[in-house]
PDB file of C-alpha atoms in Angstrom:
ATOM      1  CA  MET A   1     109.256 140.006  -4.235  1.00  0.00           C
ATOM      2  CA  ASN A   2     108.241 143.595  -4.859  1.00  0.00           C
ATOM      3  CA  LEU A   3     108.286 144.856  -1.267  1.00  0.00           C
ATOM      4  CA  ASN A   4     108.462 148.409   0.022  1.00  0.00           C
ATOM      5  CA  VAL A   5     110.661 147.860   3.067  1.00  0.00           C
ATOM      6  CA  ASP A   6     110.165 151.374   4.446  1.00  0.00           C
ATOM      7  CA  ASP A   7     106.385 150.942   4.368  1.00  0.00           C
ATOM      8  CA  GLN A   8     106.664 147.613   6.171  1.00  0.00           C
ATOM      9  CA  LEU A   9     108.905 149.061   8.880  1.00  0.00           C
ATOM     10  CA  SER A  10     106.794 152.166   9.434  1.00  0.00           C
ATOM     11  CA  SER A  11     103.589 150.118   9.694  1.00  0.00           C
ATOM     12  CA  VAL A  12     104.733 148.551  12.978  1.00  0.00           C
ATOM     13  CA  THR A  13     104.591 150.243  16.387  1.00  0.00           C
ATOM     14  CA  ARG A  14     107.222 148.892  18.795  1.00  0.00           C
ATOM     15  CA  ALA A  15     107.485 149.174  22.589  1.00  0.00           C
ATOM     16  CA  VAL A  16     109.550 147.638  25.380  1.00  0.00           C
ATOM     17  CA  SER A  17     108.610 147.557  29.055  1.00  0.00           C
ATOM     18  CA  TYR A  18     109.708 145.827  32.229  1.00  0.00           C
ATOM     19  CA  THR A  19     107.557 144.212  34.880  1.00  0.00           C
ATOM     20  CA  GLU A  20     107.551 141.027  36.960  1.00  0.00           C
ATOM     21  CA  ARG A  21     105.741 137.722  37.105  1.00  0.00           C
ATOM     22  CA  ASP A  22     105.533 135.709  40.307  1.00  0.00           C
ATOM     23  CA  GLY A  23     108.164 138.004  41.810  1.00  0.00           C
ATOM     24  CA  ARG A  24     110.657 137.483  38.973  1.00  0.00           C
ATOM     25  CA  PRO A  25     111.667 140.347  36.645  1.00  0.00           C
ATOM     26  CA  THR A  26     110.447 140.121  33.066  1.00  0.00           C
ATOM     27  CA  SER A  27     110.668 142.060  29.810  1.00  0.00           C
ATOM     28  CA  VAL A  28     107.693 142.703  27.547  1.00  0.00           C
ATOM     29  CA  VAL A  29     108.093 143.201  23.801  1.00  0.00           C
ATOM     30  CA  THR A  30     104.954 144.716  22.246  1.00  0.00           C
ATOM     31  CA  LEU A  31     104.277 145.330  18.576  1.00  0.00           C
ATOM     32  CA  ALA A  32     101.133 146.514  16.845  1.00  0.00           C
ATOM     33  CA  ARG A  33     100.025 146.826  13.249  1.00  0.00           C
ATOM     34  CA  SER A  34      96.827 147.833  11.481  1.00  0.00           C
ATOM     35  CA  PHE A  35      95.522 145.640   8.656  1.00  0.00           C
ATOM     36  CA  PRO A  36      92.949 146.304   5.917  1.00  0.00           C
ATOM     37  CA  ALA A  37      90.837 143.389   7.123  1.00  0.00           C
ATOM     38  CA  ARG A  38      87.777 142.767   9.250  1.00  0.00           C
ATOM     39  CA  VAL A  39      88.385 141.570  12.810  1.00  0.00           C
ATOM     40  CA  ASP A  40      86.708 138.228  12.135  1.00  0.00           C
ATOM     41  CA  ASN A  41      88.992 137.610   9.129  1.00  0.00           C
ATOM     42  CA  LEU A  42      92.103 138.561  11.126  1.00  0.00           C
ATOM     43  CA  TRP A  43      91.021 136.355  14.027  1.00  0.00           C
ATOM     44  CA  ASP A  44      90.407 133.417  11.701  1.00  0.00           C
ATOM     45  CA  ALA A  45      93.793 133.838   9.991  1.00  0.00           C
ATOM     46  CA  ILE A  46      95.531 133.585  13.360  1.00  0.00           C
ATOM     47  CA  THR A  47      93.456 130.866  15.040  1.00  0.00           C
ATOM     48  CA  SER A  48      92.536 128.540  12.174  1.00  0.00           C
ATOM     49  CA  ALA A  49      94.641 125.399  11.874  1.00  0.00           C
ATOM     50  CA  ASN A  50      93.908 125.468   8.139  1.00  0.00           C
ATOM     51  CA  ARG A  51      95.089 129.049   7.587  1.00  0.00           C
ATOM     52  CA  LEU A  52      98.112 129.273   9.922  1.00  0.00           C
ATOM     53  CA  PRO A  53     100.359 127.161   7.661  1.00  0.00           C
ATOM     54  CA  ARG A  54      99.674 129.516   4.742  1.00  0.00           C
ATOM     55  CA  TRP A  55     101.553 132.386   6.402  1.00  0.00           C
ATOM     56  CA  PHE A  56     103.145 131.102   9.654  1.00  0.00           C
ATOM     57  CA  MET A  57     103.626 127.388  10.308  1.00  0.00           C
ATOM     58  CA  PRO A  58     101.541 124.223  10.767  1.00  0.00           C
ATOM     59  CA  VAL A  59      99.892 123.788  14.167  1.00  0.00           C
ATOM     60  CA  SER A  60      98.499 120.735  15.903  1.00  0.00           C
ATOM     61  CA  GLY A  61      96.901 119.965  19.246  1.00  0.00           C
ATOM     62  CA  ASP A  62      93.738 120.682  21.187  1.00  0.00           C
ATOM     63  CA  LEU A  63      92.985 124.186  19.926  1.00  0.00           C
ATOM     64  CA  GLN A  64      90.592 125.377  22.608  1.00  0.00           C
ATOM     65  CA  PRO A  65      90.930 127.062  26.030  1.00  0.00           C
ATOM     66  CA  GLY A  66      93.039 124.887  28.310  1.00  0.00           C
ATOM     67  CA  GLY A  67      94.288 122.785  25.417  1.00  0.00           C
ATOM     68  CA  ARG A  68      97.858 122.420  24.266  1.00  0.00           C
ATOM     69  CA  PHE A  69      99.172 123.388  20.841  1.00  0.00           C
ATOM     70  CA  GLN A  70     102.389 122.652  18.973  1.00  0.00           C
ATOM     71  CA  LEU A  71     103.803 124.706  16.117  1.00  0.00           C
ATOM     72  CA  GLU A  72     105.741 122.444  13.767  1.00  0.00           C
ATOM     73  CA  GLY A  73     109.463 122.727  14.503  1.00  0.00           C
ATOM     74  CA  ASN A  74     108.953 125.598  16.915  1.00  0.00           C
ATOM     75  CA  ALA A  75     107.188 126.479  20.163  1.00  0.00           C
ATOM     76  CA  GLY A  76     104.296 124.747  21.864  1.00  0.00           C
ATOM     77  CA  GLY A  77     102.246 125.697  24.889  1.00  0.00           C
ATOM     78  CA  THR A  78      98.873 126.004  26.536  1.00  0.00           C
ATOM     79  CA  ILE A  79      95.964 128.150  25.383  1.00  0.00           C
ATOM     80  CA  VAL A  80      95.291 130.226  28.491  1.00  0.00           C
ATOM     81  CA  THR A  81      92.809 132.812  27.190  1.00  0.00           C
ATOM     82  CA  CYS A  82      90.551 132.727  24.154  1.00  0.00           C
ATOM     83  CA  LEU A  83      87.967 135.497  23.809  1.00  0.00           C
ATOM     84  CA  ARG A  84      86.678 135.235  20.261  1.00  0.00           C
ATOM     85  CA  ARG A  85      87.678 138.153  17.999  1.00  0.00           C
ATOM     86  CA  SER A  86      89.117 139.971  21.018  1.00  0.00           C
ATOM     87  CA  ARG A  87      92.007 138.327  22.851  1.00  0.00           C
ATOM     88  CA  LEU A  88      94.181 135.225  22.684  1.00  0.00           C
ATOM     89  CA  GLY A  89      96.741 134.315  25.354  1.00  0.00           C
ATOM     90  CA  VAL A  90      99.128 131.343  25.349  1.00  0.00           C
ATOM     91  CA  THR A  91     102.221 130.084  27.076  1.00  0.00           C
ATOM     92  CA  TRP A  92     105.172 129.979  24.685  1.00  0.00           C
ATOM     93  CA  GLU A  93     107.374 126.982  25.482  1.00  0.00           C
ATOM     94  CA  PHE A  94     110.570 126.538  23.497  1.00  0.00           C
ATOM     95  CA  ALA A  95     113.963 124.946  24.213  1.00  0.00           C
ATOM     96  CA  GLY A  96     113.105 124.456  27.883  1.00  0.00           C
ATOM     97  CA  ASP A  97     112.034 128.087  28.450  1.00  0.00           C
ATOM     98  CA  VAL A  98     108.522 129.356  29.131  1.00  0.00           C
ATOM     99  CA  SER A  99     107.290 132.818  28.148  1.00  0.00           C
ATOM    100  CA  TRP A 100     103.854 134.308  27.574  1.00  0.00           C
ATOM    101  CA  VAL A 101     102.231 135.692  24.428  1.00  0.00           C
ATOM    102  CA  GLU A 102      99.023 137.692  24.279  1.00  0.00           C
ATOM    103  CA  VAL A 103      97.345 138.956  21.114  1.00  0.00           C
ATOM    104  CA  ARG A 104      94.563 141.549  21.051  1.00  0.00           C
ATOM    105  CA  PHE A 105      92.240 142.478  18.190  1.00  0.00           C
ATOM    106  CA  VAL A 106      90.465 145.829  17.854  1.00  0.00           C
ATOM    107  CA  ARG A 107      88.170 147.072  15.098  1.00  0.00           C
ATOM    108  CA  GLU A 108      89.442 150.350  13.650  1.00  0.00           C
ATOM    109  CA  GLY A 109      86.582 151.182  11.335  1.00  0.00           C
ATOM    110  CA  ALA A 110      85.008 149.731   8.242  1.00  0.00           C
ATOM    111  CA  GLY A 111      87.227 146.956   6.940  1.00  0.00           C
ATOM    112  CA  ARG A 112      90.197 147.625   9.237  1.00  0.00           C
ATOM    113  CA  ALA A 113      91.483 145.930  12.371  1.00  0.00           C
ATOM    114  CA  ARG A 114      94.448 146.471  14.673  1.00  0.00           C
ATOM    115  CA  PHE A 115      96.567 143.586  15.907  1.00  0.00           C
ATOM    116  CA  THR A 116      98.658 143.996  19.073  1.00  0.00           C
ATOM    117  CA  LEU A 117     101.021 141.271  20.284  1.00  0.00           C
ATOM    118  CA  SER A 118     102.861 141.264  23.617  1.00  0.00           C
ATOM    119  CA  HIS A 119     105.570 138.715  24.392  1.00  0.00           C
ATOM    120  CA  GLU A 120     106.677 138.582  28.028  1.00  0.00           C
ATOM    121  CA  ALA A 121     109.776 136.644  29.085  1.00  0.00           C
ATOM    122  CA  LEU A 122     111.954 136.279  32.155  1.00  0.00           C
ATOM    123  CA  LEU A 123     115.088 138.402  32.030  1.00  0.00           C
ATOM    124  CA  SER A 124     118.062 136.260  31.045  1.00  0.00           C
ATOM    125  CA  PRO A 125     121.534 136.344  29.483  1.00  0.00           C
ATOM    126  CA  HIS A 126     119.803 135.892  26.124  1.00  0.00           C
ATOM    127  CA  TRP A 127     118.034 139.234  26.659  1.00  0.00           C
ATOM    128  CA  ASP A 128     121.316 140.849  27.655  1.00  0.00           C
ATOM    129  CA  GLU A 129     122.937 139.640  24.444  1.00  0.00           C
ATOM    130  CA  PHE A 130     120.160 140.257  21.889  1.00  0.00           C
ATOM    131  CA  GLY A 131     117.655 142.589  23.572  1.00  0.00           C
ATOM    132  CA  PRO A 132     114.061 142.912  22.348  1.00  0.00           C
ATOM    133  CA  GLY A 133     114.935 142.324  18.708  1.00  0.00           C
ATOM    134  CA  ALA A 134     115.405 138.591  19.226  1.00  0.00           C
ATOM    135  CA  ALA A 135     111.653 138.210  19.623  1.00  0.00           C
ATOM    136  CA  GLY A 136     110.624 141.457  17.936  1.00  0.00           C
ATOM    137  CA  VAL A 137     112.286 140.836  14.581  1.00  0.00           C
ATOM    138  CA  GLY A 138     110.884 137.325  14.428  1.00  0.00           C
ATOM    139  CA  TRP A 139     107.373 138.522  15.126  1.00  0.00           C
ATOM    140  CA  GLU A 140     107.707 141.281  12.526  1.00  0.00           C
ATOM    141  CA  MET A 141     108.665 138.695   9.922  1.00  0.00           C
ATOM    142  CA  GLY A 142     105.527 136.827  10.933  1.00  0.00           C
ATOM    143  CA  LEU A 143     103.421 139.963  10.519  1.00  0.00           C
ATOM    144  CA  LEU A 144     104.831 140.417   7.033  1.00  0.00           C
ATOM    145  CA  GLY A 145     103.649 136.912   6.175  1.00  0.00           C
ATOM    146  CA  LEU A 146     100.252 137.697   7.693  1.00  0.00           C
ATOM    147  CA  SER A 147      99.974 140.911   5.693  1.00  0.00           C
ATOM    148  CA  LEU A 148     100.757 139.103   2.431  1.00  0.00           C
ATOM    149  CA  HIS A 149      98.286 136.339   3.282  1.00  0.00           C
ATOM    150  CA  LEU A 150      95.459 138.778   4.032  1.00  0.00           C
ATOM    151  CA  ALA A 151      96.105 140.542   0.737  1.00  0.00           C
ATOM    152  CA  GLN A 152      96.312 137.303  -1.282  1.00  0.00           C
ATOM    153  CA  PRO A 153      94.868 134.404   0.774  1.00  0.00           C
ATOM    154  CA  ASP A 154      95.541 131.770  -1.896  1.00  0.00           C
ATOM    155  CA  ALA A 155      99.101 132.841  -2.725  1.00  0.00           C
ATOM    156  CA  PRO A 156     101.925 130.498  -1.649  1.00  0.00           C
ATOM    157  CA  LYS A 157     103.756 131.320   1.558  1.00  0.00           C
ATOM    158  CA  ILE A 158     107.080 133.102   1.115  1.00  0.00           C
ATOM    159  CA  ASP A 159     110.230 131.075   1.636  1.00  0.00           C
ATOM    160  CA  GLU A 160     111.581 132.550   4.863  1.00  0.00           C
ATOM    161  CA  GLU A 161     115.214 131.576   4.339  1.00  0.00           C
ATOM    162  CA  GLU A 162     115.209 132.795   0.756  1.00  0.00           C
ATOM    163  CA  PHE A 163     113.579 136.063   1.773  1.00  0.00           C
ATOM    164  CA  ALA A 164     115.981 136.621   4.696  1.00  0.00           C
ATOM    165  CA  ALA A 165     118.905 136.259   2.278  1.00  0.00           C
ATOM    166  CA  SER A 166     117.452 138.731  -0.242  1.00  0.00           C
ATOM    167  CA  PRO A 167     118.314 142.466  -0.247  1.00  0.00           C
ATOM    168  CA  GLU A 168     114.752 143.285   0.862  1.00  0.00           C
ATOM    169  CA  GLY A 169     114.874 140.707   3.631  1.00  0.00           C
ATOM    170  CA  ARG A 170     118.203 141.938   4.947  1.00  0.00           C
ATOM    171  CA  ALA A 171     117.001 145.541   4.859  1.00  0.00           C
ATOM    172  CA  LEU A 172     113.868 144.567   6.773  1.00  0.00           C
ATOM    173  CA  VAL A 173     115.860 142.703   9.432  1.00  0.00           C
ATOM    174  CA  VAL A 174     118.342 145.556   9.904  1.00  0.00           C
ATOM    175  CA  GLY A 175     115.596 148.185   9.988  1.00  0.00           C
ATOM    176  CA  SER A 176     113.530 146.165  12.436  1.00  0.00           C
ATOM    177  CA  SER A 177     116.566 145.563  14.662  1.00  0.00           C
ATOM    178  CA  ASP A 178     117.291 149.290  14.695  1.00  0.00           C
ATOM    179  CA  GLY A 179     113.647 149.973  15.550  1.00  0.00           C
ATOM    180  CA  TRP A 180     113.817 147.623  18.500  1.00  0.00           C
ATOM    181  CA  ALA A 181     117.032 149.254  19.662  1.00  0.00           C
ATOM    182  CA  GLN A 182     115.210 152.589  19.728  1.00  0.00           C
ATOM    183  CA  ALA A 183     112.284 151.044  21.613  1.00  0.00           C
ATOM    184  CA  SER A 184     114.773 149.679  24.132  1.00  0.00           C
ATOM    185  CA  ILE A 185     116.392 153.101  24.528  1.00  0.00           C
ATOM    186  CA  ASP A 186     112.956 154.699  24.930  1.00  0.00           C
ATOM    187  CA  ALA A 187     112.318 152.223  27.767  1.00  0.00           C
ATOM    188  CA  GLY A 188     115.398 153.544  29.585  1.00  0.00           C
ATOM    189  CA  ASP A 189     118.026 151.041  28.472  1.00  0.00           C
ATOM    190  CA  ASP A 190     121.618 152.086  27.856  1.00  0.00           C
ATOM    191  CA  PRO A 191     121.851 153.324  24.240  1.00  0.00           C
ATOM    192  CA  GLU A 192     125.244 151.767  23.526  1.00  0.00           C
ATOM    193  CA  ALA A 193     124.174 148.387  24.883  1.00  0.00           C
ATOM    194  CA  ALA A 194     120.855 148.552  22.999  1.00  0.00           C
ATOM    195  CA  ARG A 195     122.540 149.281  19.678  1.00  0.00           C
ATOM    196  CA  ALA A 196     125.126 146.541  20.221  1.00  0.00           C
ATOM    197  CA  ALA A 197     122.351 144.033  20.974  1.00  0.00           C
ATOM    198  CA  ALA A 198     120.525 145.139  17.822  1.00  0.00           C
ATOM    199  CA  ALA A 199     123.643 144.581  15.728  1.00  0.00           C
ATOM    200  CA  ARG A 200     123.999 141.061  17.118  1.00  0.00           C
ATOM    201  CA  THR A 201     120.316 140.368  16.413  1.00  0.00           C
ATOM    202  CA  ALA A 202     120.599 141.586  12.818  1.00  0.00           C
ATOM    203  CA  ALA A 203     123.727 139.490  12.291  1.00  0.00           C
ATOM    204  CA  PHE A 204     121.965 136.418  13.652  1.00  0.00           C
ATOM    205  CA  TYR A 205     118.916 136.748  11.422  1.00  0.00           C
ATOM    206  CA  THR A 206     120.819 137.622   8.264  1.00  0.00           C
ATOM    207  CA  SER A 207     123.402 134.863   8.741  1.00  0.00           C
ATOM    208  CA  ALA A 208     120.585 132.407   9.478  1.00  0.00           C
ATOM    209  CA  GLY A 209     119.069 133.360   6.145  1.00  0.00           C
TER     210      GLY A 209
END
């Protein structure tokens, strides 16, 4: 794959914040990226059961507000909010844990749209060990797949394991992990702990590939 890793990394805006849900402390990982696509095309790529497998993974279920979805081999959940071409909110249920994902879509001008994803989760030992990169790196890999799909809708989906093991894939994972460490530091987290968590995240993703 001919991929400019620096361009991919710089195209993503990363942020970390802390809040609470039902009186329990949570972390929020937020990433945003602009795409050369109309909002309706971006919305369709993310919500269509026919298009999701081309860049993300197959989905099944009752894909309407209040319905439940299941991503093949991954998370499932409930569709909480669905405002066409504007906002999508779901519960993200995986391995016995529940978190919350919200995606927003904004038109940025002729033929461009901005995608912002926020993933909120209860604070846990997993966060202490891996920090925001555990979710952030995974979502960035997804956005890469989305970017390639929007550019070439009929092209085959990249092999995630093969890509993660490639020099470009490893560089993307390490660069993304470092970016999330900086976002964590910007949110007030201890720099040494943030960088150590980022190193563990990068090692996990690269060894998994």
